[in-house]
Amino acid sequence: MTVEMVRHSERPELWDRIPELFAGVVPEYNLHGDINGDYWTRLFDEFPDHQFVLYDKERDDILGAGRSLPRTWDGTPEGLGTGLDESIAAAFRDHDSGAAPQALCALGIEIPHAHQGKGLSKILLNKMTDAARADGLRHVIVPVRPTWKDRYPLVPVERYAAWTRADGSPFDPWIRTQVRLGGVIAAAVTESSRITGTVADWESWTGMTFPDDGEYVFPGGLGTLHIDRTHDRGAYWEPCVWITHEVHART
């Protein structure tokens, strides 16, 4: 296997394969965030050098994908902000104002089902760190969607992020992987990404029926969904756990 990181600016046609290859990797509702309409499509127009695929050249196969944005960060947990949505908005503000970024924010690190369980997420994160180093950035920051949080949707994310195994390592597999790679758990945020839609939207996205107003646990959700049938609205805040990585110069 010859694995390389390919930027969208180098081979944009590879991204035409993403929708089919990555179908079902993230829950359907995650594709409908409130911030998507304003910014998501601009990633490839304005930041093509920061959208990556992990590519097996010998087999002409895409093994993973990473979306990211450069942004300013003062190095403090408070400076990370409230998560994914705020980080995306901040990155575009920095871009529009000409502010010099210090960090690369990973918006998503995804592996298609056919290649999961092979340790490729670690390779993708390491290569993203290499890209940050090449761009002169000092940090990689990740608003992590914890892998097992959907099993405990009623547990506050701050408590969940602090859970450990018997050996003292983080309980969550994706958080644990990043800590083993040198990442630091910097903060846990309850309201990272906002997703709203009609009741019919949410019933379609989740395969559930919501007969009444109230809070619902739903498949894949890291927290609860609030349904307001009077106003035909479902609203959900996805939490995250901030992990920070220092980008060291190569020795």
mmCIF file of C-alpha atoms in Angstrom:
data_model
loop_
_atom_site.group_PDB
_atom_site.id
_atom_site.type_symbol
_atom_site.label_atom_id
_atom_site.label_comp_id
_atom_site.label_asym_id
_atom_site.label_seq_id
_atom_site.Cartn_x
_atom_site.Cartn_y
_atom_site.Cartn_z
ATOM 1 C CA MET A 1 0.000 0.000 0.000
ATOM 2 C CA THR A 2 1.391 3.381 -1.059
ATOM 3 C CA VAL A 3 -0.459 5.956 0.993
ATOM 4 C CA GLU A 4 -0.219 9.668 0.350
ATOM 5 C CA MET A 5 -2.087 12.804 1.332
ATOM 6 C CA VAL A 6 -3.615 14.529 -1.679
ATOM 7 C CA ARG A 7 -4.988 18.057 -1.392
ATOM 8 C CA HIS A 8 -8.171 19.078 -3.168
ATOM 9 C CA SER A 9 -6.164 21.720 -5.023
ATOM 10 C CA GLU A 10 -3.997 18.954 -6.504
ATOM 11 C CA ARG A 11 -6.653 16.486 -7.642
ATOM 12 C CA PRO A 12 -10.169 17.873 -7.160
ATOM 13 C CA GLU A 13 -11.707 15.043 -9.189
ATOM 14 C CA LEU A 14 -10.987 12.592 -6.367
ATOM 15 C CA TRP A 15 -13.625 14.328 -4.289
ATOM 16 C CA ASP A 16 -16.316 13.314 -6.779
ATOM 17 C CA ARG A 17 -16.048 9.831 -5.272
ATOM 18 C CA ILE A 18 -16.617 10.960 -1.685
ATOM 19 C CA PRO A 19 -20.460 10.868 -1.505
ATOM 20 C CA GLU A 20 -20.675 7.221 -2.564
ATOM 21 C CA LEU A 21 -17.600 5.951 -0.710
ATOM 22 C CA PHE A 22 -18.466 7.677 2.564
ATOM 23 C CA ALA A 23 -22.237 7.112 2.593
ATOM 24 C CA GLY A 24 -23.357 6.347 6.141
ATOM 25 C CA VAL A 25 -20.016 7.113 7.776
ATOM 26 C CA VAL A 26 -21.644 9.926 9.753
ATOM 27 C CA PRO A 27 -25.335 10.041 10.695
ATOM 28 C CA GLU A 28 -27.594 11.677 8.131
ATOM 29 C CA TYR A 29 -28.523 14.522 10.469
ATOM 30 C CA ASN A 30 -24.857 15.535 10.639
ATOM 31 C CA LEU A 31 -25.024 16.546 6.965
ATOM 32 C CA HIS A 32 -27.626 19.231 7.674
ATOM 33 C CA GLY A 33 -25.958 21.562 10.186
ATOM 34 C CA ASP A 34 -27.254 25.122 10.327
ATOM 35 C CA ILE A 35 -23.842 26.536 9.429
ATOM 36 C CA ASN A 36 -23.429 24.385 6.310
ATOM 37 C CA GLY A 37 -25.337 26.632 3.949
ATOM 38 C CA ASP A 38 -23.206 29.666 4.756
ATOM 39 C CA TYR A 39 -19.746 28.150 4.784
ATOM 40 C CA TRP A 40 -19.459 24.471 3.883
ATOM 41 C CA THR A 41 -19.439 24.864 0.102
ATOM 42 C CA ARG A 42 -16.840 27.633 0.390
ATOM 43 C CA LEU A 43 -14.269 25.221 1.827
ATOM 44 C CA PHE A 44 -13.258 23.965 -1.590
ATOM 45 C CA ASP A 45 -13.337 27.372 -3.279
ATOM 46 C CA GLU A 46 -11.373 29.323 -0.681
ATOM 47 C CA PHE A 47 -9.409 26.635 1.201
ATOM 48 C CA PRO A 48 -8.679 23.882 -1.352
ATOM 49 C CA ASP A 49 -5.197 23.305 0.096
ATOM 50 C CA HIS A 50 -6.695 22.316 3.445
ATOM 51 C CA GLN A 51 -9.101 19.609 2.261
ATOM 52 C CA PHE A 52 -7.375 16.240 2.017
ATOM 53 C CA VAL A 53 -7.875 12.658 0.996
ATOM 54 C CA LEU A 54 -5.743 9.734 2.102
ATOM 55 C CA TYR A 55 -5.028 8.028 -1.189
ATOM 56 C CA ASP A 56 -3.670 4.593 -2.115
ATOM 57 C CA LYS A 57 -1.949 5.295 -5.410
ATOM 58 C CA GLU A 58 -1.312 1.653 -6.297
ATOM 59 C CA ARG A 59 -4.978 0.689 -5.974
ATOM 60 C CA ASP A 60 -6.436 4.070 -6.966
ATOM 61 C CA ASP A 61 -8.446 3.978 -3.758
ATOM 62 C CA ILE A 62 -9.498 6.664 -1.266
ATOM 63 C CA LEU A 63 -8.826 5.474 2.286
ATOM 64 C CA GLY A 64 -9.906 8.548 4.223
ATOM 65 C CA ALA A 65 -10.831 12.206 4.033
ATOM 66 C CA GLY A 66 -10.029 15.223 6.149
ATOM 67 C CA ARG A 67 -11.588 18.661 6.086
ATOM 68 C CA SER A 68 -9.854 21.507 7.854
ATOM 69 C CA LEU A 69 -9.495 25.262 8.110
ATOM 70 C CA PRO A 70 -6.622 27.468 9.302
ATOM 71 C CA ARG A 71 -7.638 29.852 12.074
ATOM 72 C CA THR A 72 -6.219 32.063 14.769
ATOM 73 C CA TRP A 73 -5.865 30.639 18.273
ATOM 74 C CA ASP A 74 -4.243 32.201 21.327
ATOM 75 C CA GLY A 75 -3.237 28.860 22.818
ATOM 76 C CA THR A 76 -5.760 28.908 25.679
ATOM 77 C CA PRO A 77 -8.747 26.580 26.188
ATOM 78 C CA GLU A 78 -11.002 29.633 26.301
ATOM 79 C CA GLY A 79 -9.666 30.788 22.947
ATOM 80 C CA LEU A 80 -10.844 27.586 21.268
ATOM 81 C CA GLY A 81 -14.422 28.831 21.470
ATOM 82 C CA THR A 82 -17.599 26.799 21.629
ATOM 83 C CA GLY A 83 -16.760 24.189 19.035
ATOM 84 C CA LEU A 84 -17.290 23.386 15.390
ATOM 85 C CA ASP A 85 -19.721 26.098 14.284
ATOM 86 C CA GLU A 86 -17.866 28.951 15.959
ATOM 87 C CA SER A 87 -14.526 27.661 14.691
ATOM 88 C CA ILE A 88 -15.746 27.579 11.085
ATOM 89 C CA ALA A 89 -17.125 31.105 11.374
ATOM 90 C CA ALA A 90 -13.897 32.317 13.025
ATOM 91 C CA ALA A 91 -11.757 30.809 10.266
ATOM 92 C CA PHE A 92 -13.678 32.649 7.575
ATOM 93 C CA ARG A 93 -13.545 35.890 9.558
ATOM 94 C CA ASP A 94 -9.778 35.474 9.835
ATOM 95 C CA HIS A 95 -9.543 34.770 6.124
ATOM 96 C CA ASP A 96 -11.656 37.780 5.160
ATOM 97 C CA SER A 97 -9.748 40.120 7.490
ATOM 98 C CA GLY A 98 -6.305 38.850 6.520
ATOM 99 C CA ALA A 99 -5.456 37.675 10.042
ATOM 100 C CA ALA A 100 -2.504 35.277 10.215
ATOM 101 C CA PRO A 101 -3.587 31.844 11.527
ATOM 102 C CA GLN A 102 -1.644 29.840 14.094
ATOM 103 C CA ALA A 103 -3.653 26.610 14.035
ATOM 104 C CA LEU A 104 -5.206 24.128 11.659
ATOM 105 C CA CYS A 105 -8.675 23.145 12.841
ATOM 106 C CA ALA A 106 -9.764 19.660 11.767
ATOM 107 C CA LEU A 107 -13.448 19.819 10.882
ATOM 108 C CA GLY A 108 -13.684 16.136 10.101
ATOM 109 C CA ILE A 109 -11.474 13.050 9.914
ATOM 110 C CA GLU A 110 -13.420 10.235 8.290
ATOM 111 C CA ILE A 111 -12.657 6.696 7.107
ATOM 112 C CA PRO A 112 -15.037 4.822 4.770
ATOM 113 C CA HIS A 113 -16.605 1.637 6.126
ATOM 114 C CA ALA A 114 -14.481 -0.577 3.879
ATOM 115 C CA HIS A 115 -11.272 0.673 5.519
ATOM 116 C CA GLN A 116 -12.269 1.168 9.151
ATOM 117 C CA GLY A 117 -10.364 -0.699 11.854
ATOM 118 C CA LYS A 118 -7.015 -0.422 10.077
ATOM 119 C CA GLY A 119 -5.553 2.482 12.041
ATOM 120 C CA LEU A 120 -5.996 4.871 9.116
ATOM 121 C CA SER A 121 -7.462 7.662 11.243
ATOM 122 C CA LYS A 122 -4.088 7.928 12.989
ATOM 123 C CA ILE A 123 -2.298 8.133 9.646
ATOM 124 C CA LEU A 124 -4.714 10.793 8.444
ATOM 125 C CA LEU A 125 -4.281 12.863 11.596
ATOM 126 C CA ASN A 126 -0.477 12.562 11.388
ATOM 127 C CA LYS A 127 -0.489 13.645 7.766
ATOM 128 C CA MET A 128 -2.752 16.556 8.604
ATOM 129 C CA THR A 129 -0.191 17.549 11.233
ATOM 130 C CA ASP A 130 2.526 17.320 8.574
ATOM 131 C CA ALA A 131 0.463 19.631 6.361
ATOM 132 C CA ALA A 132 0.073 22.118 9.227
ATOM 133 C CA ARG A 133 3.838 22.031 9.775
ATOM 134 C CA ALA A 134 4.469 22.645 6.070
ATOM 135 C CA ASP A 135 2.164 25.664 6.245
ATOM 136 C CA GLY A 136 4.036 27.075 9.239
ATOM 137 C CA LEU A 137 1.190 26.501 11.710
ATOM 138 C CA ARG A 138 1.970 25.685 15.336
ATOM 139 C CA HIS A 139 -1.092 23.705 16.372
ATOM 140 C CA VAL A 140 -3.680 21.227 15.157
ATOM 141 C CA ILE A 141 -6.951 21.591 17.049
ATOM 142 C CA VAL A 142 -9.799 19.107 16.799
ATOM 143 C CA PRO A 143 -13.421 19.569 17.970
ATOM 144 C CA VAL A 144 -13.852 15.822 18.393
ATOM 145 C CA ARG A 145 -17.154 14.022 17.902
ATOM 146 C CA PRO A 146 -16.613 11.276 20.504
ATOM 147 C CA THR A 147 -17.086 7.805 19.020
ATOM 148 C CA TRP A 148 -19.097 6.267 21.855
ATOM 149 C CA LYS A 149 -20.966 9.327 23.155
ATOM 150 C CA ASP A 150 -24.121 8.191 21.315
ATOM 151 C CA ARG A 151 -24.248 5.258 23.750
ATOM 152 C CA TYR A 152 -24.587 7.727 26.625
ATOM 153 C CA PRO A 153 -26.661 10.632 25.241
ATOM 154 C CA LEU A 154 -27.944 11.702 28.662
ATOM 155 C CA VAL A 155 -24.489 11.971 30.229
ATOM 156 C CA PRO A 156 -23.101 15.537 30.131
ATOM 157 C CA VAL A 157 -20.176 15.720 27.717
ATOM 158 C CA GLU A 158 -17.933 17.186 30.436
ATOM 159 C CA ARG A 159 -18.385 14.020 32.508
ATOM 160 C CA TYR A 160 -18.037 11.759 29.503
ATOM 161 C CA ALA A 161 -14.764 13.401 28.434
ATOM 162 C CA ALA A 162 -13.309 12.754 31.895
ATOM 163 C CA TRP A 163 -14.081 9.026 31.902
ATOM 164 C CA THR A 164 -11.060 6.721 31.859
ATOM 165 C CA ARG A 165 -10.359 3.013 31.549
ATOM 166 C CA ALA A 166 -8.661 0.901 34.215
ATOM 167 C CA ASP A 167 -5.247 1.796 32.765
ATOM 168 C CA GLY A 168 -5.978 5.513 33.083
ATOM 169 C CA SER A 169 -6.366 6.130 29.358
ATOM 170 C CA PRO A 170 -9.451 7.945 28.014
ATOM 171 C CA PHE A 171 -12.611 5.844 27.806
ATOM 172 C CA ASP A 172 -13.648 7.049 24.348
ATOM 173 C CA PRO A 173 -11.724 5.334 21.500
ATOM 174 C CA TRP A 174 -11.240 8.409 19.303
ATOM 175 C CA ILE A 175 -10.228 10.601 22.218
ATOM 176 C CA ARG A 176 -7.873 7.833 23.387
ATOM 177 C CA THR A 177 -6.286 7.564 19.944
ATOM 178 C CA GLN A 178 -5.586 11.277 19.830
ATOM 179 C CA VAL A 179 -4.167 11.384 23.357
ATOM 180 C CA ARG A 180 -1.818 8.527 22.469
ATOM 181 C CA LEU A 181 -0.646 10.630 19.520
ATOM 182 C CA GLY A 182 0.237 13.481 21.880
ATOM 183 C CA GLY A 183 -3.090 15.296 21.976
ATOM 184 C CA VAL A 184 -4.340 17.071 25.082
ATOM 185 C CA ILE A 185 -7.978 17.212 26.189
ATOM 186 C CA ALA A 186 -8.476 20.956 26.436
ATOM 187 C CA ALA A 187 -12.222 21.439 26.917
ATOM 188 C CA ALA A 188 -15.622 19.804 26.555
ATOM 189 C CA VAL A 189 -18.387 21.858 24.947
ATOM 190 C CA THR A 190 -22.127 21.242 25.143
ATOM 191 C CA GLU A 191 -23.148 23.394 22.171
ATOM 192 C CA SER A 192 -20.668 22.802 19.364
ATOM 193 C CA SER A 193 -22.811 22.372 16.251
ATOM 194 C CA ARG A 194 -26.438 23.431 15.785
ATOM 195 C CA ILE A 195 -28.798 21.374 13.634
ATOM 196 C CA THR A 196 -32.421 22.391 13.122
ATOM 197 C CA GLY A 197 -35.130 21.205 10.759
ATOM 198 C CA THR A 198 -38.825 20.520 10.464
ATOM 199 C CA VAL A 199 -40.357 17.602 12.347
ATOM 200 C CA ALA A 200 -40.607 15.779 9.010
ATOM 201 C CA ASP A 201 -36.900 16.433 8.386
ATOM 202 C CA TRP A 202 -35.924 14.877 11.697
ATOM 203 C CA GLU A 203 -38.250 11.923 11.217
ATOM 204 C CA SER A 204 -36.585 11.312 7.848
ATOM 205 C CA TRP A 205 -33.050 11.725 9.221
ATOM 206 C CA THR A 206 -33.580 9.466 12.247
ATOM 207 C CA GLY A 207 -36.184 6.923 11.078
ATOM 208 C CA MET A 208 -38.270 7.809 14.146
ATOM 209 C CA THR A 209 -41.706 9.305 14.736
ATOM 210 C CA PHE A 210 -42.070 12.204 17.175
ATOM 211 C CA PRO A 211 -45.729 12.233 18.269
ATOM 212 C CA ASP A 212 -45.446 14.962 20.900
ATOM 213 C CA ASP A 213 -43.372 17.899 22.078
ATOM 214 C CA GLY A 214 -40.348 17.240 24.264
ATOM 215 C CA GLU A 215 -36.808 15.868 24.473
ATOM 216 C CA TYR A 216 -35.965 12.693 22.563
ATOM 217 C CA VAL A 217 -33.037 10.303 22.452
ATOM 218 C CA PHE A 218 -32.450 9.279 18.831
ATOM 219 C CA PRO A 219 -30.128 6.951 16.878
ATOM 220 C CA GLY A 220 -26.625 8.377 16.561
ATOM 221 C CA GLY A 221 -27.376 11.407 18.720
ATOM 222 C CA LEU A 222 -24.787 12.516 21.254
ATOM 223 C CA GLY A 223 -27.436 14.434 23.169
ATOM 224 C CA THR A 224 -31.181 14.908 23.030
ATOM 225 C CA LEU A 225 -33.353 16.375 20.291
ATOM 226 C CA HIS A 226 -35.974 18.982 21.214
ATOM 227 C CA ILE A 227 -39.211 18.670 19.246
ATOM 228 C CA ASP A 228 -41.697 21.538 19.047
ATOM 229 C CA ARG A 229 -44.630 20.378 16.929
ATOM 230 C CA THR A 230 -46.492 23.663 17.385
ATOM 231 C CA HIS A 231 -43.765 25.464 15.468
ATOM 232 C CA ASP A 232 -42.874 22.407 13.323
ATOM 233 C CA ARG A 233 -39.294 22.446 14.511
ATOM 234 C CA GLY A 234 -36.697 20.036 15.789
ATOM 235 C CA ALA A 235 -33.513 21.471 17.321
ATOM 236 C CA TYR A 236 -30.341 19.726 18.437
ATOM 237 C CA TRP A 237 -26.955 20.855 19.712
ATOM 238 C CA GLU A 238 -24.127 18.396 19.069
ATOM 239 C CA PRO A 239 -21.415 18.519 21.758
ATOM 240 C CA CYS A 240 -17.692 18.107 21.192
ATOM 241 C CA VAL A 241 -14.450 17.558 23.067
ATOM 242 C CA TRP A 242 -11.564 19.836 22.094
ATOM 243 C CA ILE A 243 -8.241 18.044 21.580
ATOM 244 C CA THR A 244 -5.121 20.102 20.872
ATOM 245 C CA HIS A 245 -1.853 18.941 19.277
ATOM 246 C CA GLU A 246 1.401 20.838 19.171
ATOM 247 C CA VAL A 247 3.137 20.886 15.788
ATOM 248 C CA HIS A 248 6.831 20.428 16.454
ATOM 249 C CA ALA A 249 9.567 21.139 13.948
ATOM 250 C CA ARG A 250 11.101 18.015 12.460
ATOM 251 C CA THR A 251 14.473 17.063 13.948
#
